[in-house]
Short mmCIF file of C-alpha atoms in Angstrom, two decimals:
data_model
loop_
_atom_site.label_atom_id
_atom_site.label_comp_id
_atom_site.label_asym_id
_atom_site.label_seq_id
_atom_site.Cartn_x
_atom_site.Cartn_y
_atom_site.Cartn_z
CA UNK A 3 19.36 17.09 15.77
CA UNK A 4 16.71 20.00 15.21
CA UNK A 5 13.42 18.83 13.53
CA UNK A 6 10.28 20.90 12.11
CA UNK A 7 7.65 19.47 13.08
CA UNK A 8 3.99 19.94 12.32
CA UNK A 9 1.42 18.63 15.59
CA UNK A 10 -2.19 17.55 15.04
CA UNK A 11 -3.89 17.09 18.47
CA UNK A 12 -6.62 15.65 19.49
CA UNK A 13 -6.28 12.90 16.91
CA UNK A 14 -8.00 9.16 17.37
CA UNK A 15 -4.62 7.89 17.09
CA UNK A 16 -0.47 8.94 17.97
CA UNK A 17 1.19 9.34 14.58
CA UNK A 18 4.74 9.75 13.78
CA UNK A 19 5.37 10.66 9.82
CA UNK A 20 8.83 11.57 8.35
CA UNK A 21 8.14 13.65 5.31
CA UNK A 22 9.78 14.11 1.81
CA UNK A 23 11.04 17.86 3.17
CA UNK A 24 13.29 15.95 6.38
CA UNK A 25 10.27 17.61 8.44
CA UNK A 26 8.08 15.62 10.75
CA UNK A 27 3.83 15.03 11.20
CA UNK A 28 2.89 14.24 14.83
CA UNK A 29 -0.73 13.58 15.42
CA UNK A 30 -1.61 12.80 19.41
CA UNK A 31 -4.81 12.27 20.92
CA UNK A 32 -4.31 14.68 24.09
CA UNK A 33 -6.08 18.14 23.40
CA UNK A 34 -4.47 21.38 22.91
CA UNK A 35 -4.92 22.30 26.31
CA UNK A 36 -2.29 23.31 29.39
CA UNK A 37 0.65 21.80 27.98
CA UNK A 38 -1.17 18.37 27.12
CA UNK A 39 0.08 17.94 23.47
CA UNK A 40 3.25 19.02 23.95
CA UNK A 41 3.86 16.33 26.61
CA UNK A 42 2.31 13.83 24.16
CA UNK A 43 4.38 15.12 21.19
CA UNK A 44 7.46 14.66 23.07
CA UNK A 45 6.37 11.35 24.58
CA UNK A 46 5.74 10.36 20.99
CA UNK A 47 9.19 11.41 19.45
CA UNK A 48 10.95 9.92 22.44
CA UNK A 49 9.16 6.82 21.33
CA UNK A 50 9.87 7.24 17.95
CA UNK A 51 13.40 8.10 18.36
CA UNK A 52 14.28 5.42 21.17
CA UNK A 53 15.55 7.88 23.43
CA UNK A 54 14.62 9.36 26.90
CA UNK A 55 11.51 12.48 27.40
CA UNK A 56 13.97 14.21 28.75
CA UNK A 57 16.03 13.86 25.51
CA UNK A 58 13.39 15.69 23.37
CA UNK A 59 13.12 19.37 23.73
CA UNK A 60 10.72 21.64 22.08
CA UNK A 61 12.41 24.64 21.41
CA UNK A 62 10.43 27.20 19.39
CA UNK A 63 6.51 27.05 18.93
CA UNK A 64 5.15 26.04 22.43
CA UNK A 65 1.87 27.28 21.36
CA UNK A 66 1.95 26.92 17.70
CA UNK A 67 0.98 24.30 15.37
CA UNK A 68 4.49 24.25 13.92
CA UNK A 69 7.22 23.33 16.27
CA UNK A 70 11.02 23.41 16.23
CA UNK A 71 12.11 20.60 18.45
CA UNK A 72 15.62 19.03 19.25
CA UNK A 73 16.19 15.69 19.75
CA UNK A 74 19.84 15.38 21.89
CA UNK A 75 21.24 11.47 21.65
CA UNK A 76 21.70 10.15 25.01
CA UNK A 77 25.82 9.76 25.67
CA UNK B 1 8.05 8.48 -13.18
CA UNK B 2 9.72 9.77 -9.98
CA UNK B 3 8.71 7.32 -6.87
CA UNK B 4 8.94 8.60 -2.77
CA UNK B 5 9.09 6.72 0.22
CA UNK B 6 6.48 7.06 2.81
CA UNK B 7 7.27 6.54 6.40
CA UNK B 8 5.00 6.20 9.63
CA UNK B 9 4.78 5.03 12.74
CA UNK B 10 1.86 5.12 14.83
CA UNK B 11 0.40 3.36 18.28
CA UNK B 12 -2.96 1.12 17.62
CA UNK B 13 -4.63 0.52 20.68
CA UNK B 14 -4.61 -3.39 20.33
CA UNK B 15 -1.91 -6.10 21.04
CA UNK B 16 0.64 -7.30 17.92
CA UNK B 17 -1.53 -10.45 17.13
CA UNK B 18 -4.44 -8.36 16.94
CA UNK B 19 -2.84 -5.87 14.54
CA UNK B 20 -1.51 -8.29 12.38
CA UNK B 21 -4.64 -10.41 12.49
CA UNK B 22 -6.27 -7.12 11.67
CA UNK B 23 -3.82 -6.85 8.55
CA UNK B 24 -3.59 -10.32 7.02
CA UNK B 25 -7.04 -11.84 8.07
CA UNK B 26 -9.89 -10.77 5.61
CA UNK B 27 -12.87 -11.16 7.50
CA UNK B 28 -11.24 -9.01 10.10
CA UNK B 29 -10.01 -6.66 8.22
CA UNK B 30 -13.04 -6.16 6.58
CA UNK B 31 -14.91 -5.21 9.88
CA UNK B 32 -11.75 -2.95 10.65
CA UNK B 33 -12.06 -0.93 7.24
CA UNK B 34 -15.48 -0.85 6.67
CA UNK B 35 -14.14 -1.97 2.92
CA UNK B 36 -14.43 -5.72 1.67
CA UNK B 37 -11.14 -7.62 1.69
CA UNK B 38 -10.18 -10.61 0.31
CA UNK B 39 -7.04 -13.46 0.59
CA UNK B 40 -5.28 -15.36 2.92
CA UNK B 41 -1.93 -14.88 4.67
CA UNK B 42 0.31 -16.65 2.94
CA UNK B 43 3.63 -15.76 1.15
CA UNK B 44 3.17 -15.49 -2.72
CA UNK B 45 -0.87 -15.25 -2.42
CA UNK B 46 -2.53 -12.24 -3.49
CA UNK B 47 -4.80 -9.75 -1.18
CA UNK B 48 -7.39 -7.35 -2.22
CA UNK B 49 -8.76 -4.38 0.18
CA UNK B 50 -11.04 -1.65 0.10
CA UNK B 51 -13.33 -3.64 -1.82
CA UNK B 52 -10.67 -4.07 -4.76
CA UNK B 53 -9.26 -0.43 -4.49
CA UNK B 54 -6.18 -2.33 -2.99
CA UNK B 55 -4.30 -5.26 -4.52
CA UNK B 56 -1.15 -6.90 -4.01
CA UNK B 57 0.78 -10.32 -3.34
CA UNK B 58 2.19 -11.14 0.61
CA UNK B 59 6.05 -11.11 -0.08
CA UNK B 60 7.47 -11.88 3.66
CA UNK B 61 5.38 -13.19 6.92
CA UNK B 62 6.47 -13.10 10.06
CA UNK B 63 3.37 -13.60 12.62
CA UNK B 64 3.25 -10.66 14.83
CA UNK B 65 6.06 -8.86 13.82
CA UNK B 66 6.30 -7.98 10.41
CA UNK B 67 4.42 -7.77 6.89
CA UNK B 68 6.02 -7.42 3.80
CA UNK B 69 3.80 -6.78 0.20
CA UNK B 70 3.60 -5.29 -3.06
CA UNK B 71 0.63 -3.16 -2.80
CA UNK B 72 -0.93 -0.96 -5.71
CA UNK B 73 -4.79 0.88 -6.13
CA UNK B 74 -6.30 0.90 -8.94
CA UNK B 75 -5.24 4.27 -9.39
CA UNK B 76 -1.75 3.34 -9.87
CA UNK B 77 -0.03 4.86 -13.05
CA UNK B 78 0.02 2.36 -16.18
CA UNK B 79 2.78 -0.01 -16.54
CA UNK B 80 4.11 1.38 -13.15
CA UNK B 81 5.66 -1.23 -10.73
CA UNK B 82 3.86 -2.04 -7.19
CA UNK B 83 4.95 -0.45 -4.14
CA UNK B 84 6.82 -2.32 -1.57
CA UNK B 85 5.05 -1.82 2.00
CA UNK B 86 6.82 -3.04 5.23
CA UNK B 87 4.95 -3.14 8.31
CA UNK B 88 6.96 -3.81 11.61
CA UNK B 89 5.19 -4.73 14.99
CA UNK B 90 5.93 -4.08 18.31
CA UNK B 91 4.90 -3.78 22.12
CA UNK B 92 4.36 -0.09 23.13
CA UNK B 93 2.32 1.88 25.60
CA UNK B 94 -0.83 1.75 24.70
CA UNK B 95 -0.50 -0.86 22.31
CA UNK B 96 1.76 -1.55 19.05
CA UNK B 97 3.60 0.30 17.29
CA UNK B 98 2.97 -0.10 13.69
CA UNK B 99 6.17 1.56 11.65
CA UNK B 100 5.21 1.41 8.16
CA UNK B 101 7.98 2.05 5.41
CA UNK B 102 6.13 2.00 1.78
CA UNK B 103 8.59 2.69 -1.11
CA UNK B 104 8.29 3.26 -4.77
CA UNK B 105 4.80 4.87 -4.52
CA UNK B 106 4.47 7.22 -7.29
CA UNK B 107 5.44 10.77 -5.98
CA UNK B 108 2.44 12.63 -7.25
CA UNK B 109 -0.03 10.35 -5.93
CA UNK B 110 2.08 10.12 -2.43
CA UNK B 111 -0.09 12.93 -0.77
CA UNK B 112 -3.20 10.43 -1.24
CA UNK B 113 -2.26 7.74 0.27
CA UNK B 114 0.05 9.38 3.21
CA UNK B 115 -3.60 10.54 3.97
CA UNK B 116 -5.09 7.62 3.03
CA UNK B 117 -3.18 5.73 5.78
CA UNK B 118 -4.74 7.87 8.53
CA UNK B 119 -8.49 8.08 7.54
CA UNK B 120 -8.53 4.53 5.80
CA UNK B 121 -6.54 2.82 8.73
CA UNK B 122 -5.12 4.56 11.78
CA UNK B 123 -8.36 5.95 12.46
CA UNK B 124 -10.81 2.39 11.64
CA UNK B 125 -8.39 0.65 13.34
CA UNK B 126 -7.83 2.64 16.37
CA UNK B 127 -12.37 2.94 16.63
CA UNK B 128 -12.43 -0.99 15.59
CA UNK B 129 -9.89 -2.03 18.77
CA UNK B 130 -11.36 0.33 21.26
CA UNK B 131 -14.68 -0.87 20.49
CA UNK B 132 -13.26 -4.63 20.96
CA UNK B 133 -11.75 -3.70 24.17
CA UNK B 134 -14.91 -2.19 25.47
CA UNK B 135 -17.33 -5.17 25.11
#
């Protein structure tokens, strides 16, 4: 499963938000700094999702505000 | 009128007792907000929030784990029905997870409160625990 999603670090809270469009809002609190929010993103949709880190996968948008990230079902 | 669903889940720094005190207990959530609530948590009674901005009537209570209510604002469209919000507790790292589920909101006034959510709770409620924890 591929999902857009839209990241908002440095929040005072983690956020997960399905939108209207399928796509997804992800606020964390780490910074945009040295891979930080992308761990915490993918900490956050593993949470979210019930499913392993290593599960979630960011695969386009490592540096961007708008990420394409795939979420592979454990077997 | 066309109606949405808004979904989100998001981590509050506090225990499940604490977040649902936070939710159903007006004194508390008062302090949490910043806004003057009103009620008591009890199925069929009615609830106001953000100093009357918020109303609505406790449908389903189930301490520490879930919240069900109609909830309007006073900017709700005429003759439109309430909203049905759902808020689940849980453990998680670094707190509870709070997955909140709110249907028949009126789509054009969605935006608002999918906002709202964030600066009116997430973000009171994540400064209001912290601070708790720290004394």
């Amino acid at each position: 499963m591929k999902l857009t999603v839209r990241v908002r670090p440095g929040s005072r809270f983690t956020l997960v938000e399905e939108l209207d469009d399928g796509s997804y809002r992800v606020a964390v609190t780490a910074p945009p700094e040295r891979g930080k929010a992308n761990a915490a993103v993918t900490a956050a949709l593993a949470e979210h999702f019930q499913v392993p880190k290593s599960s979630v996968q960011i695969l386009a948008g490592h540096a961007a505000w708008t990420k394409i990230v795939e979420i592979v079902q454990p077997r | 009128m066309k109606t949405t669903t808004i979904r989100q889940a998001v981590i509050i720094p506090a225990d499940p007792e604490q977040v649902y005190r936070g939710f159903t207990n007006p004194a508390i959530h008062s302090a949490m907000t910043g806004g003057k609530a009103t009620g008591h948590a009890e199925v069929g009674a009615e609830f106001t929030a953000w100093d009357g901005y918020i109303t609505g009537r406790y449908r389903r209570l189930e301490p520490h784990r879930r919240i069900v209510m109609d909830w309007l604002t006073s900017e709700w469209p005429e003759g439109a029905r309430a909203s049905r919000l759902e808020l689940t507790l849980a453990p998680a790292a670094g707190g509870t997870r709070v997955i909140l589920t709110q249907t028949h909101v009126p789509a054009d006034q969605a935006p608002n409160y999918q906002t709202g959510w964030q600066e009116s709770y997430w973000e009171p409620m994540a400064a209001y625990f912290k601070a708790q924890a720290s004394r």
